[in-house]
Short mmCIF file of C-alpha atoms (C1' of nucleotides) in Angstrom, two decimals:
data_model
loop_
_atom_site.label_atom_id
_atom_site.label_comp_id
_atom_site.label_asym_id
_atom_site.label_seq_id
_atom_site.Cartn_x
_atom_site.Cartn_y
_atom_site.Cartn_z
CA UNK Q 1 140.92 114.87 38.51
CA UNK Q 2 143.76 114.71 35.92
CA UNK Q 3 145.41 111.54 34.78
CA UNK Q 4 147.83 109.89 37.26
CA UNK Q 5 145.29 108.07 39.36
CA UNK Q 6 147.01 104.80 38.62
CA UNK Q 7 149.15 104.80 41.74
CA UNK Q 8 146.36 105.86 44.03
CA UNK Q 9 144.13 103.07 42.77
CA UNK Q 10 146.85 100.53 43.43
CA UNK Q 11 146.94 101.63 47.04
CA UNK Q 12 143.17 101.29 47.37
CA UNK Q 13 143.17 97.86 45.79
CA UNK Q 14 145.92 96.67 48.10
CA UNK Q 15 144.04 98.12 51.06
CA UNK Q 16 140.90 96.18 50.15
CA UNK Q 17 142.93 93.01 49.82
CA UNK Q 18 144.45 93.62 53.21
CA UNK Q 19 141.02 94.33 54.62
CA UNK Q 20 139.87 90.88 53.55
CA UNK Q 21 142.81 89.26 55.26
CA UNK Q 22 143.02 91.29 58.44
CA UNK Q 23 139.63 92.89 58.95
CA UNK Q 24 139.13 96.57 59.65
CA UNK Q 25 140.74 96.42 63.08
CA UNK Q 26 143.80 94.75 61.63
CA UNK Q 27 144.14 97.20 58.77
CA UNK Q 28 147.29 99.14 59.49
CA UNK Q 29 149.26 101.65 57.52
CA UNK Q 30 152.43 99.76 58.33
CA UNK Q 31 151.03 96.46 57.04
CA UNK Q 32 149.67 98.16 53.97
CA UNK Q 33 153.03 99.75 53.28
CA UNK Q 34 154.69 96.35 53.65
CA UNK Q 35 152.39 94.86 51.03
CA UNK Q 36 153.11 97.74 48.68
CA UNK Q 37 156.85 97.50 49.32
CA UNK Q 38 157.14 101.02 50.58
CA UNK Q 39 157.51 102.64 53.97
CA UNK Q 40 154.47 103.69 55.99
CA UNK Q 41 155.08 107.46 55.79
CA UNK Q 42 155.03 107.22 52.00
CA UNK Q 43 151.31 106.61 52.18
CA UNK Q 44 150.93 110.19 53.28
CA UNK Q 45 151.82 111.33 49.86
CA UNK Q 46 148.78 109.51 48.45
CA UNK Q 47 146.34 110.17 51.29
CA UNK Q 48 146.15 112.86 53.90
CA UNK Q 49 145.69 110.24 56.61
CA UNK Q 50 144.19 106.90 57.44
CA UNK Q 51 140.63 108.20 57.41
CA UNK Q 52 141.04 109.54 53.88
CA UNK Q 53 142.23 106.10 52.83
CA UNK Q 54 139.18 104.50 54.39
CA UNK Q 55 136.90 107.03 52.71
CA UNK Q 56 138.42 106.07 49.39
CA UNK Q 57 137.95 102.39 50.20
CA UNK Q 58 134.30 103.03 51.02
CA UNK Q 59 133.82 104.73 47.69
CA UNK Q 60 135.55 101.87 45.89
CA UNK Q 61 133.29 99.37 47.63
CA UNK Q 62 130.18 100.76 45.98
CA UNK Q 63 131.82 101.64 42.69
CA UNK Q 64 130.31 98.76 40.74
CA UNK Q 65 126.84 98.84 42.20
CA UNK Q 66 124.56 98.37 39.21
CA UNK Q 67 121.55 100.65 39.26
CA UNK Q 68 118.22 100.24 37.48
CA UNK Q 69 118.29 101.84 34.05
CA UNK Q 70 115.19 101.18 31.99
CA UNK Q 71 112.26 103.59 32.29
CA UNK Q 72 109.75 100.78 32.51
CA UNK Q 73 110.68 99.25 35.85
CA UNK Q 74 108.27 99.86 38.71
CA UNK Q 75 109.56 101.94 41.62
CA UNK Q 76 109.41 99.10 44.13
CA UNK Q 77 111.35 96.70 41.97
CA UNK Q 78 113.89 99.49 41.44
CA UNK Q 79 114.25 99.89 45.17
CA UNK Q 80 114.70 96.17 45.66
CA UNK Q 81 117.37 96.12 43.01
CA UNK Q 82 119.29 99.03 44.51
CA UNK Q 83 119.12 97.60 48.00
CA UNK Q 84 120.21 94.14 46.91
CA UNK Q 85 123.07 95.52 44.84
CA UNK Q 86 124.28 97.70 47.71
CA UNK Q 87 124.10 94.84 50.17
CA UNK Q 88 126.04 92.56 47.83
CA UNK Q 89 128.68 95.22 47.33
CA UNK Q 90 129.15 95.60 51.07
CA UNK Q 91 129.28 91.85 51.55
CA UNK Q 92 131.99 91.52 48.94
CA UNK Q 93 134.70 92.61 51.37
CA UNK Q 94 135.18 91.69 54.97
CA UNK Q 95 133.83 94.38 57.31
CA UNK Q 96 132.53 96.20 54.23
CA UNK Q 97 129.54 97.65 56.05
CA UNK Q 98 131.69 98.92 58.91
CA UNK Q 99 134.06 100.56 56.46
CA UNK Q 100 131.19 102.27 54.73
CA UNK Q 101 129.28 103.24 57.87
CA UNK Q 102 132.25 104.89 59.52
CA UNK Q 103 132.60 107.37 56.70
CA UNK Q 104 129.93 109.76 55.59
CA UNK Q 105 131.59 110.17 52.22
CA UNK Q 106 130.31 112.64 49.74
CA UNK Q 107 131.53 110.84 46.67
CA UNK Q 108 130.40 110.35 43.12
CA UNK Q 109 129.25 106.82 43.77
CA UNK Q 110 127.30 107.66 46.88
CA UNK Q 111 125.42 110.38 45.08
CA UNK Q 112 124.87 108.10 42.11
CA UNK Q 113 123.17 105.53 44.32
CA UNK Q 114 121.19 108.15 46.16
CA UNK Q 115 120.04 109.68 42.88
CA UNK Q 116 118.65 106.33 41.86
CA UNK Q 117 116.78 105.97 45.13
CA UNK Q 118 115.37 109.46 44.83
CA UNK Q 119 114.17 108.55 41.34
CA UNK Q 120 112.46 105.44 42.63
CA UNK Q 121 110.68 107.39 45.34
CA UNK Q 122 109.64 110.03 42.84
CA UNK Q 123 108.05 107.31 40.74
CA UNK Q 124 106.21 106.19 43.85
CA UNK Q 125 104.73 109.64 44.14
CA UNK Q 126 106.80 110.73 47.12
CA UNK Q 127 107.82 114.37 47.24
CA UNK Q 128 111.53 115.17 47.19
CA UNK Q 129 111.91 116.23 50.79
CA UNK Q 130 110.31 113.04 52.07
CA UNK Q 131 112.21 111.03 49.51
CA UNK Q 132 115.51 112.27 50.84
CA UNK Q 133 114.74 111.17 54.37
CA UNK Q 134 113.37 107.88 53.06
CA UNK Q 135 116.56 107.16 51.20
CA UNK Q 136 118.52 107.78 54.39
CA UNK Q 137 116.24 105.32 56.14
CA UNK Q 138 116.91 102.70 53.53
CA UNK Q 139 120.62 103.33 53.82
CA UNK Q 140 120.57 103.03 57.60
CA UNK Q 141 118.65 99.80 57.28
CA UNK Q 142 121.08 98.27 54.83
CA UNK Q 143 124.14 99.36 56.78
CA UNK Q 144 122.76 98.16 60.09
CA UNK Q 145 121.68 94.88 58.60
CA UNK Q 146 124.92 94.08 56.84
CA UNK Q 147 127.00 95.18 59.80
CA UNK Q 148 125.23 92.60 61.87
CA UNK Q 149 125.33 90.03 59.09
CA UNK Q 150 129.09 90.43 58.87
CA UNK Q 151 129.59 90.51 62.63
CA UNK Q 152 127.86 87.14 62.82
CA UNK Q 153 129.52 85.75 59.72
CA UNK Q 154 132.61 83.55 59.35
CA UNK Q 155 135.00 86.42 60.09
CA UNK Q 156 132.61 87.87 62.63
CA UNK Q 157 134.03 89.43 65.72
CA UNK Q 158 132.10 87.34 68.17
CA UNK Q 159 131.10 83.88 69.06
CA UNK Q 160 127.50 83.27 68.03
CA UNK Q 161 126.95 80.17 70.15
CA UNK Q 162 127.93 81.73 73.45
CA UNK Q 163 126.01 84.85 72.56
CA UNK Q 164 122.90 82.82 71.86
CA UNK Q 165 123.08 80.92 75.12
CA UNK Q 166 123.57 84.15 77.06
CA UNK Q 167 120.55 85.52 75.28
CA UNK Q 168 118.44 82.47 76.05
CA UNK Q 169 119.32 82.45 79.70
CA UNK Q 170 118.37 86.09 80.12
CA UNK Q 171 115.27 85.89 77.94
CA UNK Q 172 113.95 82.75 79.56
CA UNK Q 173 114.02 84.43 82.94
CA UNK Q 174 112.30 87.73 82.21
CA UNK Q 175 111.51 88.34 78.56
CA UNK Q 176 109.01 85.82 77.22
CA UNK Q 177 108.59 87.36 73.79
CA UNK Q 178 112.33 87.53 73.22
CA UNK Q 179 112.53 83.92 74.28
CA UNK Q 180 109.73 82.86 72.01
CA UNK Q 181 111.35 84.72 69.12
CA UNK Q 182 114.82 83.33 69.76
CA UNK Q 183 114.96 81.21 66.61
CA UNK Q 184 113.90 84.13 64.43
CA UNK Q 185 116.34 86.46 66.17
CA UNK Q 186 119.28 84.13 65.62
CA UNK Q 187 118.20 82.99 62.18
CA UNK Q 188 121.02 82.87 59.69
CA UNK Q 189 118.77 83.04 56.66
CA UNK Q 190 119.95 86.56 55.99
CA UNK Q 191 118.43 86.77 52.53
CA UNK Q 192 114.96 86.17 53.94
CA UNK Q 193 115.47 88.56 56.83
CA UNK Q 194 116.85 91.27 54.59
CA UNK Q 195 113.88 90.98 52.31
CA UNK Q 196 111.37 91.08 55.18
CA UNK Q 197 112.82 94.31 56.52
CA UNK Q 198 113.02 95.88 53.08
CA UNK Q 199 109.43 94.98 52.31
CA UNK Q 200 108.44 96.73 55.51
CA UNK Q 201 109.89 99.94 54.15
CA UNK Q 202 108.36 99.42 50.74
CA UNK Q 203 104.96 98.80 52.33
CA UNK Q 204 105.43 102.03 54.25
CA UNK Q 205 106.05 103.97 51.08
CA UNK Q 206 102.92 102.50 49.51
CA UNK Q 207 100.86 103.38 52.53
CA UNK Q 208 102.22 106.92 52.71
CA UNK Q 209 101.78 107.43 48.99
CA UNK Q 210 98.18 106.29 49.19
CA UNK Q 211 97.51 108.67 52.07
CA UNK Q 212 98.97 111.61 50.19
CA UNK Q 213 97.05 110.67 47.10
CA UNK Q 214 93.73 110.28 48.88
CA UNK Q 215 94.01 113.89 49.98
CA UNK Q 216 94.35 114.99 46.39
CA UNK Q 217 91.82 112.50 45.02
CA UNK Q 218 89.74 111.25 47.92
CA UNK Q 219 87.90 108.65 45.89
CA UNK Q 220 90.86 106.26 45.84
CA UNK Q 221 90.78 104.43 49.14
CA UNK Q 222 92.99 101.36 49.17
CA UNK Q 223 96.75 101.32 49.35
CA UNK Q 224 96.78 99.22 46.19
CA UNK Q 225 95.15 102.10 44.37
CA UNK Q 226 97.87 104.47 45.49
CA UNK Q 227 100.67 102.20 44.45
CA UNK Q 228 99.37 101.24 41.05
CA UNK Q 229 98.41 104.77 40.12
CA UNK Q 230 101.94 105.80 41.00
CA UNK Q 231 103.15 103.12 38.66
CA UNK Q 232 100.79 104.35 35.98
CA UNK Q 233 102.31 107.79 35.85
CA UNK Q 234 105.79 106.34 35.78
CA UNK Q 235 106.63 107.62 32.29
CA UNK Q 236 109.83 109.61 32.44
CA UNK Q 237 111.33 112.54 34.21
CA UNK Q 238 115.06 112.95 34.22
CA UNK X 1 125.51 89.14 90.26
CA UNK X 2 126.16 89.48 94.02
CA UNK X 3 126.56 92.76 95.83
CA UNK X 4 129.86 94.61 95.25
CA UNK X 5 128.94 96.29 92.01
CA UNK X 6 129.67 99.66 93.52
CA UNK X 7 133.22 99.89 92.26
CA UNK X 8 132.37 98.65 88.79
CA UNK X 9 129.65 101.25 88.44
CA UNK X 10 132.05 103.99 89.44
CA UNK X 11 134.28 102.98 86.56
CA UNK X 12 131.40 103.07 84.11
CA UNK X 13 130.24 106.44 85.31
CA UNK X 14 133.73 107.86 85.00
CA UNK X 15 134.01 106.36 81.54
CA UNK X 16 130.80 108.06 80.42
CA UNK X 17 132.05 111.37 81.80
CA UNK X 18 135.28 110.94 79.93
CA UNK X 19 133.35 110.02 76.80
CA UNK X 20 131.56 113.36 76.94
CA UNK X 21 134.84 115.21 77.20
CA UNK X 22 136.99 113.27 74.77
CA UNK X 23 134.64 111.46 72.42
CA UNK X 24 134.88 107.77 71.64
CA UNK X 25 138.15 108.10 69.76
CA UNK X 26 139.70 109.93 72.69
CA UNK X 27 138.47 107.46 75.27
CA UNK X 28 141.59 105.77 76.55
CA UNK X 29 142.23 103.34 79.36
CA UNK X 30 145.14 105.47 80.48
CA UNK X 31 143.04 108.63 80.63
CA UNK X 32 140.27 106.78 82.40
CA UNK X 33 142.71 105.42 84.95
CA UNK X 34 144.03 108.92 85.54
CA UNK X 35 140.55 110.20 86.29
CA UNK X 36 139.98 107.32 88.70
CA UNK X 37 143.36 107.85 90.32
CA UNK X 38 144.59 104.38 89.56
CA UNK X 39 146.96 102.86 87.04
CA UNK X 40 145.73 101.64 83.66
CA UNK X 41 146.35 97.92 84.25
CA UNK X 42 144.10 98.07 87.32
CA UNK X 43 141.15 98.43 84.98
CA UNK X 44 141.73 94.85 83.95
CA UNK X 45 140.55 93.71 87.30
CA UNK X 46 137.15 95.28 86.65
CA UNK X 47 136.84 94.51 82.93
CA UNK X 48 138.38 91.88 80.75
CA UNK X 49 139.39 94.51 78.21
CA UNK X 50 138.42 97.76 76.59
CA UNK X 51 135.60 96.22 74.59
CA UNK X 52 133.98 94.84 77.74
CA UNK X 53 134.10 98.34 79.21
CA UNK X 54 132.41 99.76 76.13
CA UNK X 55 129.76 97.04 76.24
CA UNK X 56 129.01 98.02 79.82
CA UNK X 57 128.86 101.68 78.79
CA UNK X 58 126.41 100.82 76.04
CA UNK X 59 124.20 99.01 78.50
CA UNK X 60 124.37 101.93 80.91
CA UNK X 61 123.38 104.32 78.14
CA UNK X 62 119.99 102.69 77.71
CA UNK X 63 119.47 101.86 81.37
CA UNK X 64 116.94 104.57 82.03
CA UNK X 65 114.95 104.29 78.81
CA UNK X 66 111.34 104.54 79.93
CA UNK X 67 109.08 102.05 78.21
CA UNK X 68 105.31 102.18 77.71
CA UNK X 69 103.52 100.49 80.59
CA UNK X 70 99.75 100.88 80.47
CA UNK X 71 97.70 98.29 78.59
CA UNK X 72 95.60 100.93 76.89
CA UNK X 73 98.17 102.59 74.69
CA UNK X 74 97.92 101.90 70.96
CA UNK X 75 100.78 99.98 69.38
CA UNK X 76 101.91 102.84 67.19
CA UNK X 77 102.08 105.32 70.00
CA UNK X 78 104.05 102.73 71.98
CA UNK X 79 106.50 102.43 69.16
CA UNK X 80 106.90 106.18 68.92
CA UNK X 81 107.54 106.36 72.63
CA UNK X 82 110.16 103.63 72.59
CA UNK X 83 111.93 105.12 69.59
CA UNK X 84 111.96 108.62 71.04
CA UNK X 85 113.20 107.39 74.42
CA UNK X 86 115.97 105.39 72.82
CA UNK X 87 117.05 108.28 70.65
CA UNK X 88 117.13 110.63 73.63
CA UNK X 89 119.17 108.14 75.63
CA UNK X 90 121.74 107.88 72.85
CA UNK X 91 121.87 111.64 72.45
CA UNK X 92 122.55 112.10 76.15
CA UNK X 93 126.22 111.24 75.76
CA UNK X 94 128.63 112.27 73.07
CA UNK X 95 129.07 109.53 70.45
CA UNK X 96 126.36 107.58 72.25
CA UNK X 97 125.08 105.98 69.07
CA UNK X 98 128.56 104.91 67.99
CA UNK X 99 129.18 103.38 71.39
CA UNK X 100 125.96 101.44 71.19
CA UNK X 101 126.28 100.43 67.55
CA UNK X 102 129.76 98.99 67.94
CA UNK X 103 128.60 96.50 70.50
CA UNK X 104 125.94 93.90 69.93
CA UNK X 105 125.39 93.55 73.65
CA UNK X 106 123.08 90.93 74.99
CA UNK X 107 122.18 92.74 78.16
CA UNK X 108 119.20 93.09 80.39
CA UNK X 109 118.39 96.54 79.11
CA UNK X 110 118.65 95.64 75.46
CA UNK X 111 116.27 92.75 75.91
CA UNK X 112 113.96 94.91 77.96
CA UNK X 113 113.67 97.41 75.14
CA UNK X 114 113.31 94.71 72.54
CA UNK X 115 110.58 93.02 74.58
CA UNK X 116 108.63 96.25 74.52
CA UNK X 117 108.98 96.55 70.78
CA UNK X 118 107.90 92.96 70.29
CA UNK X 119 104.84 93.69 72.42
CA UNK X 120 103.98 96.70 70.30
CA UNK X 121 104.24 94.70 67.11
CA UNK X 122 102.13 91.93 68.61
CA UNK X 123 99.44 94.49 69.34
CA UNK X 124 99.65 95.54 65.72
CA UNK X 125 98.87 91.99 64.69
CA UNK X 126 102.37 91.13 63.48
CA UNK X 127 103.51 87.58 64.06
CA UNK X 128 106.54 87.04 66.25
CA UNK X 129 109.02 86.10 63.56
CA UNK X 130 108.23 89.20 61.53
CA UNK X 131 108.15 91.28 64.68
CA UNK X 132 111.69 90.30 65.53
CA UNK X 133 113.03 91.43 62.17
CA UNK X 134 110.92 94.58 62.37
CA UNK X 135 112.39 95.48 65.72
CA UNK X 136 115.86 95.08 64.27
CA UNK X 137 114.84 97.39 61.45
CA UNK X 138 113.70 100.02 63.93
CA UNK X 139 116.93 99.65 65.85
CA UNK X 140 119.04 100.03 62.72
CA UNK X 141 117.08 103.11 61.80
CA UNK X 142 117.53 104.75 65.18
CA UNK X 143 121.22 103.91 65.38
CA UNK X 144 121.92 105.09 61.86
CA UNK X 145 119.97 108.25 62.37
CA UNK X 146 121.53 109.23 65.67
CA UNK X 147 125.02 108.35 64.49
CA UNK X 148 124.58 110.84 61.71
CA UNK X 149 122.89 113.35 63.98
CA UNK X 150 125.84 113.22 66.34
CA UNK X 151 128.42 113.23 63.57
CA UNK X 152 126.90 116.46 62.31
CA UNK X 153 126.36 117.93 65.75
CA UNK X 154 128.51 120.30 67.82
CA UNK X 155 131.08 117.62 68.65
CA UNK X 156 130.69 116.08 65.22
CA UNK X 157 133.74 114.67 63.55
CA UNK X 158 133.43 116.67 60.39
CA UNK X 159 132.90 120.08 59.01
CA UNK X 160 129.34 120.43 57.78
CA UNK X 161 129.90 123.52 55.67
CA UNK X 162 132.73 122.11 53.58
CA UNK X 163 130.84 118.85 53.26
CA UNK X 164 127.79 120.65 51.98
CA UNK X 165 129.68 122.63 49.39
CA UNK X 166 131.43 119.48 48.17
CA UNK X 167 128.03 117.86 47.89
CA UNK X 168 126.56 120.76 45.98
CA UNK X 169 129.37 120.93 43.51
CA UNK X 170 129.09 117.26 42.71
CA UNK X 171 125.31 117.18 42.70
CA UNK X 172 124.95 120.26 40.52
CA UNK X 173 127.07 118.66 37.84
CA UNK X 174 125.49 115.22 37.53
CA UNK X 175 122.76 114.52 40.04
CA UNK X 176 119.77 116.82 39.65
CA UNK X 177 117.57 115.17 42.25
CA UNK X 178 120.29 115.25 44.86
CA UNK X 179 120.83 118.89 44.03
CA UNK X 180 117.15 119.70 44.26
CA UNK X 181 116.94 117.90 47.58
CA UNK X 182 120.03 119.55 49.04
CA UNK X 183 118.18 121.58 51.64
CA UNK X 184 116.28 118.57 52.89
CA UNK X 185 119.42 116.45 52.91
CA UNK X 186 121.33 118.96 55.02
CA UNK X 187 118.38 119.94 57.15
CA UNK X 188 119.22 120.20 60.82
CA UNK X 189 115.65 119.79 61.99
CA UNK X 190 116.47 116.37 63.31
CA UNK X 191 113.25 115.97 65.26
CA UNK X 192 111.21 116.34 62.10
CA UNK X 193 113.46 114.07 60.09
CA UNK X 194 113.47 111.42 62.77
CA UNK X 195 109.71 111.46 62.89
CA UNK X 196 109.35 111.23 59.13
CA UNK X 197 111.51 108.13 58.95
CA UNK X 198 109.80 106.51 61.90
CA UNK X 199 106.38 107.15 60.42
CA UNK X 200 107.55 105.39 57.29
CA UNK X 201 108.17 102.27 59.31
CA UNK X 202 104.90 102.60 61.20
CA UNK X 203 103.03 103.00 57.94
CA UNK X 204 104.73 99.87 56.70
CA UNK X 205 103.55 97.90 59.69
CA UNK X 206 100.00 99.11 59.11
CA UNK X 207 100.14 98.15 55.50
CA UNK X 208 101.59 94.73 56.21
CA UNK X 209 99.11 94.10 59.00
CA UNK X 210 96.22 94.97 56.73
CA UNK X 211 97.54 92.62 54.06
CA UNK X 212 97.86 89.73 56.48
CA UNK X 213 94.44 90.43 57.86
CA UNK X 214 92.73 90.63 54.49
CA UNK X 215 93.87 87.07 53.84
CA UNK X 216 92.15 85.91 57.00
CA UNK X 217 89.13 88.20 56.65
CA UNK X 218 88.96 89.36 53.02
CA UNK X 219 86.08 91.72 53.63
CA UNK X 220 88.28 94.36 55.28
CA UNK X 221 89.92 96.22 52.46
CA UNK X 222 91.49 99.48 53.58
CA UNK X 223 94.67 99.88 55.55
CA UNK X 224 92.70 101.86 58.10
CA UNK X 225 90.58 98.81 58.74
CA UNK X 226 93.65 96.70 59.44
CA UNK X 227 95.14 99.18 61.82
CA UNK X 228 92.05 99.90 63.85
CA UNK X 229 91.04 96.25 64.13
CA UNK X 230 94.51 95.56 65.47
CA UNK X 231 93.90 98.22 68.06
CA UNK X 232 90.56 96.68 68.92
CA UNK X 233 92.02 93.37 69.98
CA UNK X 234 94.68 95.13 72.01
CA UNK X 235 93.41 93.81 75.38
CA UNK X 236 96.27 92.05 77.16
CA UNK X 237 98.68 89.25 76.68
CA UNK X 238 101.70 89.07 78.89
"C1'" DA M 1 156.73 113.61 41.88
"C1'" DC M 2 157.48 110.06 44.99
"C1'" DC M 3 159.81 107.87 48.81
"C1'" DT M 4 162.90 107.04 53.20
"C1'" DG M 5 164.76 107.14 58.19
"C1'" DA M 6 164.25 108.46 62.37
"C1'" DA M 7 161.64 109.93 65.74
"C1'" DC M 8 157.35 111.48 68.65
"C1'" DA M 9 153.60 110.66 71.33
"C1'" DC M 10 150.86 107.67 72.14
"C1'" DC M 11 148.00 102.95 72.42
"C1'" DG M 12 145.88 98.09 74.65
"C1'" DT M 13 147.48 94.36 77.13
"C1'" DT M 14 150.35 91.03 80.06
"C1'" DC M 15 152.31 89.68 84.21
"C1'" DA M 16 154.91 89.18 88.26
"C1'" DA M 17 154.64 91.39 92.38
"C1'" DG M 18 152.79 94.03 96.11
"C1'" DT M 19 149.11 94.91 100.13
"C1'" DA H 1 140.11 91.58 96.70
"C1'" DC H 2 142.25 95.24 94.52
"C1'" DC H 3 146.21 97.67 92.71
"C1'" DT H 4 151.20 98.80 90.89
"C1'" DG H 5 155.60 98.91 87.91
"C1'" DA H 6 157.69 97.69 84.23
"C1'" DA H 7 157.61 96.09 79.99
"C1'" DC H 8 155.91 94.30 75.20
"C1'" DA H 9 154.35 94.94 70.83
"C1'" DC H 10 152.42 97.71 68.51
"C1'" DC H 11 149.90 102.26 66.54
"C1'" DG H 12 149.15 107.04 63.37
"C1'" DT H 13 151.62 110.92 62.18
"C1'" DT H 14 155.43 114.49 61.39
"C1'" DC H 15 159.31 116.07 59.09
"C1'" DA H 16 163.70 116.84 57.29
"C1'" DA H 17 166.04 114.72 53.80
"C1'" DG H 18 166.87 112.10 49.75
"C1'" DT H 19 166.22 111.04 44.39
#
DNA sequence: ACCTGAACACCGTTCAAGT
DNA sequence: ACCTGAACACCGTTCAAGT
């Protein structure tokens, strides 16, 4: 909390560089020490162990995630912005999603992002308890999605072509819907897929909000009504 | 594919037993060999490597997941059944979700489960391409949820109490919504939380289905209309 | 405050060889 | 077809000691 964080940050930066070169499985304290021109045990002065290092890397990954600021942005566009920014941050480093998923860090940056999601849900008219489980759902979605995106990517840990042919052989035999969906399942248009899944969640929030609302004011019937009235009351509350 | 799978299955069973005792991080080929009364290198006759073993374990985990069968069950209740069965299967063994998440297995059982989800979405009136990304979303949700559930559980890898107090200290200072939501965030009523998140997804499907439908038949306006009309055409299609 | 040297107790995997 | 013995090339971590 004091001043001399300069050394510690150097270690984290070097670790993220090494991560890009070697991947998470190749990230080793000995290799990291080599890069830093020190001996491996020296790292234990900076971090209590490898997991603490990885926790710090996870926090650094999401450090620069830009969150919505203005009070006049609708809740759904806020959510889209947060999700996109988080995904991009995870994509920025090889195995980023795996690094982040392995560690349930309670860090400044994690809470900062979560706060912004809770705000968005509040604007949508979702109560706080629901909002907190919703934000977990969004997080799970993003992590799961990007983990798979990175596993299939250029540095991915497995061979897409052989995987696809194994899938097709199995699906063709016994699982007609899987077979029919094979192109969609192996689509590499990740932007489109990410958006489709995110919109599913957003649609769910709208639907839930409209249900809650119609109990309070039963005259509003459509989901559209619920969503736009939530937007209407979006003034401020911080 | 022939007959002598008896030995291979013994290895997998022993591995799952060992997993329960040692956790995924403690699961070692040497320990497994000891339990089986053989030497570690012998395992390489049965599996090409540790990852192949874990893939087989992941498949075994979901082997007995019971899927909806009757033609007269509504799509949403199907989805709830699949999700609950999958969660229970992952919970059955220590670190089950981590085992499953680490491996993007293309196995019989995975496709079987996915086929059932695709069926459910088809009954909801979702086209196949969307359905395939929706089923991934559901999978990500379940995996993320259970991973956290198990990380916080009795064998969990970290201390909940110290985590909570770290959270509270940070949240109290700068993140009012996180602080206000602290009880919900650290709630251990996992059944309720799981259901809340799943219902969010189900609500999203309803909303999306009603939107798609209102393009085709603009007279139906409410989300309820979309959902129930989807149920109406739920005859059969296999 | 920061780092080293040496060691401990492990890993997954390979491979020639046994039966 | 199934297993062993011996070895290789690593790991994370501890700890007394140095500066």
